[in-house]
Amino acid sequence: NSVGKFVDWCTSNFLELNMSKTKELTIDFRSNPGPAVPIVLNGQIIEQVTSIRYLGLVIDNKLSFTDHVNTVQKKCQQQLYVLRRLRSFNLDSKLLLLLYRSIVEPLLTYCNICYFTMLSVTNRNKLQKIASVASKIVGLPTLLISHLCDRAILRKASVIADDSRHPLNRYFDLLPSGRRYRCIKCQKSRFRKSFLPTALRMLNE
């Protein structure tokens, strides 16, 4: 029904859906999910996928973000080759570090506030290994990916807490003391590791 209403809204607002580019992603955390009923729009069956790229972030049906980490890993390997070539020309370490922060670090930190805290230890190590390899190539220490993520979360949380018009601002509710924020009760570990509960804990600490 919701999809039908969405299609009707598009039609009434003169928007045409491209069926060849429309995909269906069902997020289901059950170990043995039942068969999903395909969605039919305008007589065409929408393709069901297990992962999809949205604004540069690869989202899978289990929210493990393993596909995204693997994609980032491949892109970073290409950029590390550039660093290796420049090092062979005896380029200064400070310039190499500046280049790392320009072409490699943005790949590692893009959208990290959305997924990094939810990653498994294996996937976190994959991203950190790239930074460690880059540090050896450059010859100077690089910041930990977890540190960059924590810094980004705190920065984003502060912006949301100060902006009353932000959709998530209502979750940043100060306690009567005025010094700490009210934490969100989380029953699932998956939710506890997501952005909102993590941001509130960091602000309180």
Tab-separated table of C-alpha atoms in Angstrom:
chain	number	residue	atom	x	y	z
A	1	ASN	CA	0.000	0.000	0.000
A	2	SER	CA	2.824	2.410	0.860
A	3	VAL	CA	4.567	1.771	-2.448
A	4	GLY	CA	1.284	2.275	-4.296
A	5	LYS	CA	0.747	5.625	-2.572
A	6	PHE	CA	4.297	6.629	-3.503
A	7	VAL	CA	3.682	5.780	-7.166
A	8	ASP	CA	0.418	7.737	-7.135
A	9	TRP	CA	2.218	10.726	-5.616
A	10	CYS	CA	4.864	10.589	-8.358
A	11	THR	CA	2.194	10.429	-11.035
A	12	SER	CA	0.246	13.372	-9.617
A	13	ASN	CA	3.443	15.434	-9.391
A	14	PHE	CA	4.527	14.641	-12.976
A	15	LEU	CA	7.440	12.426	-11.913
A	16	GLU	CA	8.209	9.300	-13.923
A	17	LEU	CA	9.851	6.323	-12.225
A	18	ASN	CA	12.635	4.599	-14.152
A	19	MET	CA	11.793	0.934	-13.608
A	20	SER	CA	15.158	-0.262	-14.923
A	21	LYS	CA	16.965	1.693	-12.200
A	22	THR	CA	14.483	0.968	-9.399
A	23	LYS	CA	15.563	-1.814	-7.029
A	24	GLU	CA	13.999	-3.428	-3.983
A	25	LEU	CA	16.158	-3.955	-0.888
A	26	THR	CA	14.567	-5.782	2.059
A	27	ILE	CA	16.415	-5.389	5.360
A	28	ASP	CA	15.712	-8.506	7.403
A	29	PHE	CA	17.863	-9.640	10.346
A	30	ARG	CA	16.280	-13.084	10.703
A	31	SER	CA	18.551	-16.047	10.076
A	32	ASN	CA	15.973	-17.725	7.824
A	33	PRO	CA	13.791	-15.011	6.283
A	34	GLY	CA	10.798	-16.119	4.304
A	35	PRO	CA	10.463	-15.532	0.557
A	36	ALA	CA	9.795	-11.903	-0.243
A	37	VAL	CA	6.816	-11.077	-2.443
A	38	PRO	CA	8.077	-9.041	-5.423
A	39	ILE	CA	6.773	-5.542	-5.968
A	40	VAL	CA	5.037	-4.883	-9.287
A	41	LEU	CA	4.925	-1.309	-10.576
A	42	ASN	CA	3.163	-0.406	-13.789
A	43	GLY	CA	3.130	-4.068	-14.786
A	44	GLN	CA	6.884	-4.547	-14.248
A	45	ILE	CA	8.468	-6.643	-11.492
A	46	ILE	CA	11.045	-4.676	-9.483
A	47	GLU	CA	14.400	-6.436	-9.184
A	48	GLN	CA	15.220	-7.645	-5.656
A	49	VAL	CA	18.832	-7.056	-4.569
A	50	THR	CA	20.894	-7.839	-1.461
A	51	SER	CA	22.856	-4.570	-1.563
A	52	ILE	CA	22.505	-1.186	-3.166
A	53	ARG	CA	24.645	1.936	-3.534
A	54	TYR	CA	23.044	5.098	-2.195
A	55	LEU	CA	24.963	8.391	-2.358
A	56	GLY	CA	28.271	6.529	-2.373
A	57	LEU	CA	27.375	4.253	0.554
A	58	VAL	CA	26.791	0.551	-0.143
A	59	ILE	CA	23.916	-0.685	2.045
A	60	ASP	CA	23.296	-4.426	2.375
A	61	ASN	CA	20.241	-6.280	3.634
A	62	LYS	CA	21.865	-7.096	7.011
A	63	LEU	CA	23.360	-3.634	7.652
A	64	SER	CA	26.785	-5.224	8.105
A	65	PHE	CA	28.326	-2.798	5.549
A	66	THR	CA	30.799	-5.501	4.517
A	67	ASP	CA	30.231	-4.713	0.837
A	68	HIS	CA	30.942	-1.041	1.500
A	69	VAL	CA	34.173	-1.818	3.360
A	70	ASN	CA	35.342	-4.045	0.502
A	71	THR	CA	34.542	-1.290	-2.002
A	72	VAL	CA	36.466	1.285	0.031
A	73	GLN	CA	39.373	-1.120	0.375
A	74	LYS	CA	39.666	-1.522	-3.401
A	75	LYS	CA	39.517	2.234	-3.999
A	76	CYS	CA	42.158	2.913	-1.346
A	77	GLN	CA	44.523	0.324	-2.821
A	78	GLN	CA	44.512	2.303	-6.054
A	79	GLN	CA	45.383	5.505	-4.201
A	80	LEU	CA	48.106	3.800	-2.187
A	81	TYR	CA	49.793	2.931	-5.470
A	82	VAL	CA	50.051	6.672	-6.178
A	83	LEU	CA	51.714	7.200	-2.786
A	84	ARG	CA	54.193	4.399	-3.472
A	85	ARG	CA	55.137	5.867	-6.830
A	86	LEU	CA	55.683	9.317	-5.388
A	87	ARG	CA	57.766	7.904	-2.550
A	88	SER	CA	60.016	6.262	-5.141
A	89	PHE	CA	60.760	9.794	-6.371
A	90	ASN	CA	61.946	10.733	-2.845
A	91	LEU	CA	59.064	13.132	-2.246
A	92	ASP	CA	59.067	14.791	1.171
A	93	SER	CA	57.174	12.879	3.884
A	94	LYS	CA	55.084	15.903	4.826
A	95	LEU	CA	53.885	16.262	1.257
A	96	LEU	CA	53.091	12.545	1.129
A	97	LEU	CA	51.087	12.877	4.352
A	98	LEU	CA	49.210	15.830	2.871
A	99	LEU	CA	48.436	13.733	-0.199
A	100	TYR	CA	47.229	10.848	2.001
A	101	ARG	CA	44.837	13.183	3.779
A	102	SER	CA	43.597	14.405	0.405
A	103	ILE	CA	43.025	11.201	-1.581
A	104	VAL	CA	42.942	8.288	0.908
A	105	GLU	CA	41.571	9.566	4.208
A	106	PRO	CA	38.360	10.987	2.627
A	107	LEU	CA	37.584	7.505	1.272
A	108	LEU	CA	38.076	5.968	4.712
A	109	THR	CA	35.972	8.543	6.530
A	110	TYR	CA	33.140	9.159	4.045
A	111	CYS	CA	29.798	8.624	5.844
A	112	ASN	CA	31.683	6.944	8.717
A	113	ILE	CA	29.280	8.354	11.315
A	114	CYS	CA	26.535	6.252	9.696
A	115	TYR	CA	28.217	2.857	9.774
A	116	PHE	CA	31.641	2.711	11.468
A	117	THR	CA	30.401	2.109	15.017
A	118	MET	CA	28.254	-0.776	13.706
A	119	LEU	CA	31.122	-2.563	11.944
A	120	SER	CA	32.510	-5.897	13.069
A	121	VAL	CA	36.074	-6.047	14.363
A	122	THR	CA	37.178	-7.676	11.098
A	123	ASN	CA	35.812	-4.854	8.961
A	124	ARG	CA	37.262	-2.208	11.269
A	125	ASN	CA	40.656	-3.832	11.003
A	126	LYS	CA	40.414	-3.791	7.210
A	127	LEU	CA	40.008	-0.012	7.217
A	128	GLN	CA	42.646	0.534	9.881
A	129	LYS	CA	45.122	-1.640	7.972
A	130	ILE	CA	44.895	0.756	5.036
A	131	ALA	CA	45.815	3.664	7.306
A	132	SER	CA	48.674	1.637	8.801
A	133	VAL	CA	50.065	0.745	5.366
A	134	ALA	CA	49.812	4.391	4.330
A	135	SER	CA	51.728	5.382	7.465
A	136	LYS	CA	54.583	3.066	6.485
A	137	ILE	CA	54.620	4.428	2.931
A	138	VAL	CA	54.557	8.059	4.068
A	139	GLY	CA	56.987	7.570	6.922
A	140	LEU	CA	54.832	9.553	9.357
A	141	PRO	CA	52.052	8.443	11.742
A	142	THR	CA	48.433	8.693	10.579
A	143	LEU	CA	45.385	9.167	12.781
A	144	LEU	CA	43.388	6.106	13.827
A	145	ILE	CA	40.185	5.651	11.834
A	146	SER	CA	38.245	5.177	15.082
A	147	HIS	CA	39.565	8.513	16.359
A	148	LEU	CA	38.500	10.269	13.153
A	149	CYS	CA	35.050	8.689	13.442
A	150	ASP	CA	34.618	9.726	17.090
A	151	ARG	CA	35.619	13.257	16.220
A	152	ALA	CA	33.136	13.367	13.334
A	153	ILE	CA	30.321	11.987	15.515
A	154	LEU	CA	30.929	14.586	18.210
A	155	ARG	CA	31.049	17.370	15.649
A	156	LYS	CA	27.794	16.249	14.009
A	157	ALA	CA	26.076	15.669	17.364
A	158	SER	CA	26.963	19.198	18.520
A	159	VAL	CA	25.480	20.658	15.338
A	160	ILE	CA	22.248	18.671	15.750
A	161	ALA	CA	21.921	19.567	19.441
A	162	ASP	CA	22.218	23.290	18.630
A	163	ASP	CA	19.805	23.207	15.671
A	164	SER	CA	16.194	23.065	16.853
A	165	ARG	CA	14.988	22.578	13.252
A	166	HIS	CA	16.965	19.377	12.722
A	167	PRO	CA	14.765	16.231	12.602
A	168	LEU	CA	16.943	14.483	15.209
A	169	ASN	CA	17.127	17.435	17.581
A	170	ARG	CA	14.238	16.107	19.698
A	171	TYR	CA	16.394	13.156	20.790
A	172	PHE	CA	18.994	15.486	22.315
A	173	ASP	CA	16.989	16.111	25.466
A	174	LEU	CA	18.857	17.588	28.422
A	175	LEU	CA	18.226	16.202	31.899
A	176	PRO	CA	17.031	18.578	34.659
A	177	SER	CA	20.675	19.107	35.669
A	178	GLY	CA	21.311	20.703	32.280
A	179	ARG	CA	24.683	18.972	31.948
A	180	ARG	CA	23.855	15.557	30.517
A	181	TYR	CA	21.561	14.288	27.773
A	182	ARG	CA	18.864	11.687	28.279
A	183	CYS	CA	20.097	8.382	26.859
A	184	ILE	CA	17.969	6.233	24.571
A	185	LYS	CA	16.980	2.812	25.881
A	186	CYS	CA	18.328	0.143	23.532
A	187	GLN	CA	17.415	-3.517	23.690
A	188	LYS	CA	19.366	-4.576	20.606
A	189	SER	CA	23.125	-4.250	20.309
A	190	ARG	CA	22.655	-3.174	16.699
A	191	PHE	CA	20.712	-0.104	17.776
A	192	ARG	CA	23.055	0.599	20.703
A	193	LYS	CA	25.959	0.903	18.262
A	194	SER	CA	24.119	3.199	15.847
A	195	PHE	CA	24.656	6.942	15.554
A	196	LEU	CA	22.100	8.387	18.008
A	197	PRO	CA	22.889	6.306	21.133
A	198	THR	CA	26.625	6.577	20.420
A	199	ALA	CA	26.453	10.348	19.971
A	200	LEU	CA	24.508	10.819	23.212
A	201	ARG	CA	27.006	8.712	25.157
A	202	MET	CA	29.917	10.668	23.737
A	203	LEU	CA	28.350	14.025	24.587
A	204	ASN	CA	27.687	12.847	28.154
A	205	GLU	CA	31.278	11.690	28.517
